[in-house]
Short mmCIF file of C-alpha atoms in Angstrom, two decimals:
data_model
loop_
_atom_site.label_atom_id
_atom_site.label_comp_id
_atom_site.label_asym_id
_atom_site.label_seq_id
_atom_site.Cartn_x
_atom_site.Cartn_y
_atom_site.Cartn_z
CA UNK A 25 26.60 -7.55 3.06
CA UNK A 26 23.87 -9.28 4.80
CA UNK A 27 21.26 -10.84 2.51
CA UNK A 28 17.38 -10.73 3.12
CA UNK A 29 15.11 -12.90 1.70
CA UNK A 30 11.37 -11.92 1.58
CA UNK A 31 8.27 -14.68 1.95
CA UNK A 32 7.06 -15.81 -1.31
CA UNK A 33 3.58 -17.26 -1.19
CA UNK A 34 3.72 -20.65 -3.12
CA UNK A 35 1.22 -21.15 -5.72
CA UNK A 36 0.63 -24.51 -7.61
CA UNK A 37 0.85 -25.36 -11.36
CA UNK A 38 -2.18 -25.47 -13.13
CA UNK A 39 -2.66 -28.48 -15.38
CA UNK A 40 -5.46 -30.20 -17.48
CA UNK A 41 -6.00 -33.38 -19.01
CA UNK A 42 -8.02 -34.86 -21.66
CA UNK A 43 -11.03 -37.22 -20.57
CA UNK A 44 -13.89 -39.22 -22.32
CA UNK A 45 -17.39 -39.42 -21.07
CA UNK A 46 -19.99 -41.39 -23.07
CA UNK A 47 -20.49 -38.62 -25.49
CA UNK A 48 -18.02 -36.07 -25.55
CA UNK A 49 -14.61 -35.59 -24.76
CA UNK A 50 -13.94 -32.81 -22.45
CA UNK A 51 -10.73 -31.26 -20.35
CA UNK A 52 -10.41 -32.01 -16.91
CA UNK A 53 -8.21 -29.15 -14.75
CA UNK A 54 -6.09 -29.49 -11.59
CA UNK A 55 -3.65 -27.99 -9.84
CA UNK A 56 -0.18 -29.43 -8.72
CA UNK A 57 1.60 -28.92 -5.97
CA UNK A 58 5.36 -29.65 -6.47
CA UNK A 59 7.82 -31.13 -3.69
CA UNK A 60 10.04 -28.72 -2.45
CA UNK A 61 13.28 -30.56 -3.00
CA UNK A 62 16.04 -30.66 -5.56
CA UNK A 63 14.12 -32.79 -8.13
CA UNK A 64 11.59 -35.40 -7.98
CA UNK A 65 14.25 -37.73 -7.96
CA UNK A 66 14.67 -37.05 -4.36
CA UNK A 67 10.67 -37.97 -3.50
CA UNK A 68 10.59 -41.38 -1.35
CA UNK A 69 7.26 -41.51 -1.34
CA UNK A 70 4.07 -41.48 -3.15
CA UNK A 71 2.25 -38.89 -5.36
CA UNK A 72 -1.21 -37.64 -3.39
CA UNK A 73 -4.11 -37.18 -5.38
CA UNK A 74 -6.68 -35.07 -3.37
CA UNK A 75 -10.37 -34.97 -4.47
CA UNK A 76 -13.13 -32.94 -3.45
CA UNK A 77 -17.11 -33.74 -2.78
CA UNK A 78 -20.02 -32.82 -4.36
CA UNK A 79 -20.73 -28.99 -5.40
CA UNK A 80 -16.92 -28.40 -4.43
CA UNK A 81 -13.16 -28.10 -6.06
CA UNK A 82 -9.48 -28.56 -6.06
CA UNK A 83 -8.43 -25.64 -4.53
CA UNK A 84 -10.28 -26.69 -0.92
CA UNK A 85 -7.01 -28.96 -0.63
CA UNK A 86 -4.83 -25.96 -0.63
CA UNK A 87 -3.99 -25.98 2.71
CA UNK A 88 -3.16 -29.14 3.62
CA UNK A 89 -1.28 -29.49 0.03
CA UNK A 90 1.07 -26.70 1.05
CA UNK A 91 2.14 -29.22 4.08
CA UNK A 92 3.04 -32.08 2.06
CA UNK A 93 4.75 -30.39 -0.53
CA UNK A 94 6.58 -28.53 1.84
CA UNK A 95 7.81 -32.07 3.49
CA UNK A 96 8.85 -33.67 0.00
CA UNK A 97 5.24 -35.07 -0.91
CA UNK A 98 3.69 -34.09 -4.83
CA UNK A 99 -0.14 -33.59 -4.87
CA UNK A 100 -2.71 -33.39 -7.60
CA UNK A 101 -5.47 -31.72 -6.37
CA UNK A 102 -8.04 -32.24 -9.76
CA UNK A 103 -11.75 -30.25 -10.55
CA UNK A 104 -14.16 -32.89 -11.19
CA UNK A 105 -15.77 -32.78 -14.39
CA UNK A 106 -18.48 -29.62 -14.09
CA UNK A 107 -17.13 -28.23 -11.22
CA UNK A 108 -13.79 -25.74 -10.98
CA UNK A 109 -12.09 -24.78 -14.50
CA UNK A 110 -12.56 -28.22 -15.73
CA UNK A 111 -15.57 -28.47 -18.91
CA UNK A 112 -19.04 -29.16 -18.10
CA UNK A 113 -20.52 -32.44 -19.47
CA UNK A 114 -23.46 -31.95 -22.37
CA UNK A 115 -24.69 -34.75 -21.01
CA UNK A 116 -26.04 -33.86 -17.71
CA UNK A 117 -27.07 -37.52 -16.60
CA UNK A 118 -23.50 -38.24 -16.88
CA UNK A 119 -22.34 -37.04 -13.85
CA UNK A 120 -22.03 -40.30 -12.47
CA UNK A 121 -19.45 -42.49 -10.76
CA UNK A 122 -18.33 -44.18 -14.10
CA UNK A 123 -17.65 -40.53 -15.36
CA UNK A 124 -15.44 -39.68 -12.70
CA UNK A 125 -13.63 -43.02 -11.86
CA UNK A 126 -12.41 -43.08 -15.85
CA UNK A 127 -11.42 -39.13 -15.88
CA UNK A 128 -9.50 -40.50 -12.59
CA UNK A 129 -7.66 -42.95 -14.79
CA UNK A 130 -6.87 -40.30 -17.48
CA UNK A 131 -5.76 -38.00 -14.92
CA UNK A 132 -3.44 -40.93 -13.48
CA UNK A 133 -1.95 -41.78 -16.44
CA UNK A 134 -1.12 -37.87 -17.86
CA UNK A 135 0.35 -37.44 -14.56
CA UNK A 136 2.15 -40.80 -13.25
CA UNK A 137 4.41 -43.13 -14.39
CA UNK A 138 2.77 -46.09 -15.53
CA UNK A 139 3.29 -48.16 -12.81
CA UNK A 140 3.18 -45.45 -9.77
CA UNK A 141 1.33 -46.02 -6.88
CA UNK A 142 -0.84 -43.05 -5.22
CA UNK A 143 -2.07 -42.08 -1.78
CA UNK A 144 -5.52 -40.92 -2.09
CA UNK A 145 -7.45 -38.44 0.08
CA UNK A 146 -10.94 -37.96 -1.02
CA UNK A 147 -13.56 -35.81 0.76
CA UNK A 148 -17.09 -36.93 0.43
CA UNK A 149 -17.65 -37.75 -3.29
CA UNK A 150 -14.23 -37.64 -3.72
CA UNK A 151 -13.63 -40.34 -1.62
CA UNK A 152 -16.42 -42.30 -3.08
CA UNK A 153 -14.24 -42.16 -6.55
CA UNK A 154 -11.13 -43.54 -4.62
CA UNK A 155 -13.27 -46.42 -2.90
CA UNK A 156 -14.18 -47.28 -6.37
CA UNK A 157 -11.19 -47.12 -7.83
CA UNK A 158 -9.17 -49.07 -4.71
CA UNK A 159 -11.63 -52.02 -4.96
CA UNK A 160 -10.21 -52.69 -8.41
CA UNK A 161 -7.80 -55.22 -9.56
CA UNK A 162 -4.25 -53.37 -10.37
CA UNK A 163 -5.43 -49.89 -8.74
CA UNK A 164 -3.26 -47.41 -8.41
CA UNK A 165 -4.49 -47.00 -4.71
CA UNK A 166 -2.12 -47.33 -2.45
CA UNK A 167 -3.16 -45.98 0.78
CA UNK A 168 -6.78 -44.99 1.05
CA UNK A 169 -8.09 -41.50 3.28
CA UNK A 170 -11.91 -41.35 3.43
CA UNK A 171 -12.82 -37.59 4.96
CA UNK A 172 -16.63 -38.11 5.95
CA UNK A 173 -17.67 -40.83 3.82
CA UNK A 174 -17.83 -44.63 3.08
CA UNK A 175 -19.48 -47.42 1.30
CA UNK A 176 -22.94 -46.49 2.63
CA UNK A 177 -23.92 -43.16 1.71
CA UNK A 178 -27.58 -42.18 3.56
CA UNK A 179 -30.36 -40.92 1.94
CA UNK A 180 -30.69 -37.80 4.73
CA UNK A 181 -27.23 -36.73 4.00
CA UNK A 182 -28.01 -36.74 0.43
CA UNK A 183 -31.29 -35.34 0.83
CA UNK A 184 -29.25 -31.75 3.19
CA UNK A 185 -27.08 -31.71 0.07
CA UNK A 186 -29.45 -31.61 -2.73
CA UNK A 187 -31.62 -28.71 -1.04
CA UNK A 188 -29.03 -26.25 -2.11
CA UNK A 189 -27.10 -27.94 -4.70
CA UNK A 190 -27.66 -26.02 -8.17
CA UNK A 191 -30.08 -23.79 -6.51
CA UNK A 192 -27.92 -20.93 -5.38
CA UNK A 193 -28.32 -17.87 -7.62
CA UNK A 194 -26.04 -15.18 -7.69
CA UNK A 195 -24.46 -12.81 -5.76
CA UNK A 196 -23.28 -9.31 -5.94
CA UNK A 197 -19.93 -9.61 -4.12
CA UNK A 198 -17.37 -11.87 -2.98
CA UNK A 199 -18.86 -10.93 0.51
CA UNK A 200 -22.40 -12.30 -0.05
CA UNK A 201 -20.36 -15.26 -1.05
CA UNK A 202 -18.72 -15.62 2.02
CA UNK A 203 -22.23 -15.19 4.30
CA UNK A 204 -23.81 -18.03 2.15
CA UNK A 205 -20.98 -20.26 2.22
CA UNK A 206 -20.88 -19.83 6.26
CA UNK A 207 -24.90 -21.05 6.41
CA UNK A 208 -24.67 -23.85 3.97
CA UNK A 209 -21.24 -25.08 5.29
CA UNK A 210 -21.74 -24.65 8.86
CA UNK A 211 -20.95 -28.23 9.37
CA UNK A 212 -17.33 -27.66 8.23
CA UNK A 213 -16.65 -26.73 11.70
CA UNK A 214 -14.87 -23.75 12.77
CA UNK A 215 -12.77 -22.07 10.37
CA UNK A 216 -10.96 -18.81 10.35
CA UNK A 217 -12.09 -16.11 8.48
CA UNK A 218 -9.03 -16.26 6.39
CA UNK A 219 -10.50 -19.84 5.41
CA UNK A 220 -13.39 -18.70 5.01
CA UNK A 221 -12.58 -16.03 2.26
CA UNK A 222 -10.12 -18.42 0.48
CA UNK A 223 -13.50 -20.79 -0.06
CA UNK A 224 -15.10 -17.35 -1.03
CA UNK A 225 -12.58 -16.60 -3.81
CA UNK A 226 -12.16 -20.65 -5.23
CA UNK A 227 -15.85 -21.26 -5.07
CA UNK A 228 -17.34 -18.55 -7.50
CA UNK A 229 -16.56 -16.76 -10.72
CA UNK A 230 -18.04 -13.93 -12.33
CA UNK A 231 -20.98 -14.30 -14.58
CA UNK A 232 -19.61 -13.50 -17.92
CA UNK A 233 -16.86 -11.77 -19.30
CA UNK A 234 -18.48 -8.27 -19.53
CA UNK A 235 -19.19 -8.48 -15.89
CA UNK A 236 -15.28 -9.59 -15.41
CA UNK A 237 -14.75 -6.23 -17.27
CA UNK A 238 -16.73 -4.38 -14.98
CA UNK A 239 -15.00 -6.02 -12.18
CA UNK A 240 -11.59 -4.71 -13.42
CA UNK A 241 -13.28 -1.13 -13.99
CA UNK A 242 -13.33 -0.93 -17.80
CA UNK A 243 -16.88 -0.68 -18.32
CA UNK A 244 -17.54 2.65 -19.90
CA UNK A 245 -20.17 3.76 -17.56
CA UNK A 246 -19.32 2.16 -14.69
CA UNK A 247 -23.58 1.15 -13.62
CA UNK A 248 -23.48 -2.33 -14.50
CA UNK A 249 -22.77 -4.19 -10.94
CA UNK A 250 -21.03 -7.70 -11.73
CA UNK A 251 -22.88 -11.14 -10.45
CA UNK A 252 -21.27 -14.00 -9.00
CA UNK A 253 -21.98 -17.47 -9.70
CA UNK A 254 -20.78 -20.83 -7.70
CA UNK A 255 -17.62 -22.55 -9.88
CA UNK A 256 -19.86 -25.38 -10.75
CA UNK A 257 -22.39 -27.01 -13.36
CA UNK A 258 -26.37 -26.55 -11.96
CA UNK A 259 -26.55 -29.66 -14.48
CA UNK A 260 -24.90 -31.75 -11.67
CA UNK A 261 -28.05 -31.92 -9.33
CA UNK A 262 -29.86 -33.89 -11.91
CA UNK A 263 -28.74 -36.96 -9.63
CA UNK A 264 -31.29 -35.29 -6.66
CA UNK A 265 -34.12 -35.55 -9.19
CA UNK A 266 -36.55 -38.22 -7.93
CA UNK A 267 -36.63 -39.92 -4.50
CA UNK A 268 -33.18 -40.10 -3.02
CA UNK A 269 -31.84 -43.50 -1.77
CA UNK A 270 -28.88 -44.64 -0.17
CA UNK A 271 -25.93 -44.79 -2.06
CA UNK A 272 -25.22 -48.87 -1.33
CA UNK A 273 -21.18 -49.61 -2.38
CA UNK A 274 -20.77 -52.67 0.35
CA UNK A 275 -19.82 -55.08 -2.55
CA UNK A 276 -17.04 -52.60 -3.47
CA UNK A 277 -15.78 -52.02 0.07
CA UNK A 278 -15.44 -55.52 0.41
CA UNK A 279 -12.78 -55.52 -2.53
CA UNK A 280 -10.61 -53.16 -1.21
CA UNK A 281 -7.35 -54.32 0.31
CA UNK A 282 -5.22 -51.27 0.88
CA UNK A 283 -4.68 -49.46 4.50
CA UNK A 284 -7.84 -47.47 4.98
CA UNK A 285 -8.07 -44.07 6.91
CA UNK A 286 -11.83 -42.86 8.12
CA UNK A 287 -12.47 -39.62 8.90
CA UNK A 288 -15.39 -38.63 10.53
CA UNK A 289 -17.71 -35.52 11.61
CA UNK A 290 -18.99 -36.00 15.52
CA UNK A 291 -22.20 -35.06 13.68
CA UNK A 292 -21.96 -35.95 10.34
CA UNK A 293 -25.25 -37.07 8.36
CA UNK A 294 -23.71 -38.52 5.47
CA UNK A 295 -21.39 -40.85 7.44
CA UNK A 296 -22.95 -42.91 10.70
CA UNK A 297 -20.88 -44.77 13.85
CA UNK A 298 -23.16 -47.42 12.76
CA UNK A 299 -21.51 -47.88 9.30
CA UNK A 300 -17.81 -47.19 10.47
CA UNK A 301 -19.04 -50.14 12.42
CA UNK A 302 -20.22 -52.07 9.66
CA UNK A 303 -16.97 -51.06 7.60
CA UNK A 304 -14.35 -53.12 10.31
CA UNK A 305 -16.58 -55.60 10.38
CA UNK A 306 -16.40 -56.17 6.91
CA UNK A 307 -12.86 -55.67 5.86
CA UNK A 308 -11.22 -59.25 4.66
CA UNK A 309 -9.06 -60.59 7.18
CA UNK A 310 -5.91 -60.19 4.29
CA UNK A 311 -6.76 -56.47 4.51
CA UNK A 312 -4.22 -53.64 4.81
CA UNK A 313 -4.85 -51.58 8.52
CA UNK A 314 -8.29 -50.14 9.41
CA UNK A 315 -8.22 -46.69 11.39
CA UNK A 316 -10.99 -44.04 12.47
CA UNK A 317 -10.13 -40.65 13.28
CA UNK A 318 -13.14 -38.31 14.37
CA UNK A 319 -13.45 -34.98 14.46
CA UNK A 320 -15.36 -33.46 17.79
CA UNK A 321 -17.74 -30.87 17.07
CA UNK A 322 -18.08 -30.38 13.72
CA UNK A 323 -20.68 -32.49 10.73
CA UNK A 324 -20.00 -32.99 7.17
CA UNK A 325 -17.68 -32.82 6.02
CA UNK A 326 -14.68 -32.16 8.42
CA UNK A 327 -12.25 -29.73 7.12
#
């Protein structure tokens, strides 16, 4: 009898972690996405961790975490404090680097063996927490991928992302999602509309719990219309408060010795030639390898 085996669409396991910030401890969420062979036992080489940028979450790594599961690698794809499922800080002026590099740790140490290396892929702010944590003695780095960011992080980049960030409102379907994501996110470059409505559906939640109701159709009189909301704390634009400045991280950079990836936008405004430049020129002779890959036609942050 001939057997038939239908496509099962491969979801990760959902995880969370306890961190400290100054004032509170809080849980930090994430998503893993298991090798698919026998047993871990099997996996030659390192655990990913994948971490997103400012306003954005785990799941944006879905795609490319489907492709190195699916040849033997194990990711951790992690929601920021404030951003995703993971707790919001009471403390808004904590939303800082020191926040995230030490829920990085936790996460690292819930997840790893104690002395496991890790690949790590950060996009935008999340690659600002792996440049901070690489240039650290005994890091857990092992092989650094910077997607559309560096040690040198310029004030008009910053500027573009604190017009919108916290600011957004809410939305009366999944739909009106989509259209504002396309405007502010133009700069991703050009994705399908498939990609599109997966960013849709991981970037918002529904208000409240009575307007999850209504979305399910158990309100009683069906008029209320449920709101969407973007999947993150308005709290963490408190760091656009004030005149922007560069973010300045040279004396870091020049600490990190592990094999460096760039990744750049053609047009990016967070990430210059001029600083990719700066970055070679910088990086101690005893260095691991130095590339730059960029992406034609698209800004910040490629994806």
């Amino acid at each position: 009898m001939a057997m038939h085996s239908s496509h099962v669409e491969v979801e990760p396991a959902p995880g969370q972690v306890r961190c400290l910030a100054a004032d509170q401890f809080y849980r930090m969420s994430f998503v893993e996405w298991r090798p698919e062979l026998a047993s871990a036992a099997d996996r030659s080489e390192s655990t990913v961790f994948a971490v997103h940028g400012l306003t954005r979450n785990g799941r944006d790594f879905d795609a490319l975490a489907k492709h190195l599961s699916s040849h033997g690698r194990r990711v951790i794809c992690p929601d920021v404090v404030g951003r995703g499922q993971s707790e919001w800080l009471h403390s808004k002026s904590l939303y800082q680097l020191p926040t995230y590099a030490s829920a990085m740790a936790s996460l690292h140490a819930a997840t790893c063996a104690t002395d496991e290396q890790v690949d790590w892929v950060g996009t935008s702010m999340g690659g600002v927490i792996g440049l901070v944590l690489a240039s650290l003695p005994g890091s857990p780095v092992r092989r650094l991928v910077l997607n559309d960011v560096g040690p040198l992080v310029s004030k008009e980049g910053l500027s573009r992302l604190g017009q919108y960030c916290g600011k957004e409102g809410s939305f009366g379907s999944l739909v009106d999602v989509e259209v504002y994501l396309r405007s502010i996110y133009k700069p991703f470059g050009d994705l399908s509309d498939a990609q599109w409505a997966h960013l849709a559906k991981h970037t918002c939640r529904l208000a409240n719990e009575v307007e999850a109701a209504t979305a399910r159709g158990s309100s009683t009189d069906g008029s209320a219309q449920p709101r969407y909301v973007m999947r993150y704390d308005p709290g963490i634009a408190q760091c656009f408060q004030g005149a922007v400045q560069d973010v300045d991280l040279w004396a870091m950079w020049e600490r990190v010795r592990c094999p460096v990836l760039v990744i750049r936008g053609e047009f990016s405004d967070v990430l210059s030639r001029e600083t990719v430049e700066e970055m070679r020129h910088r990086r101690p002779d005893d260095a691991g390898s130095f590339e730059l890959y960029e992406v034609k036609g698209v800004g910040h942050a490629p994806s």
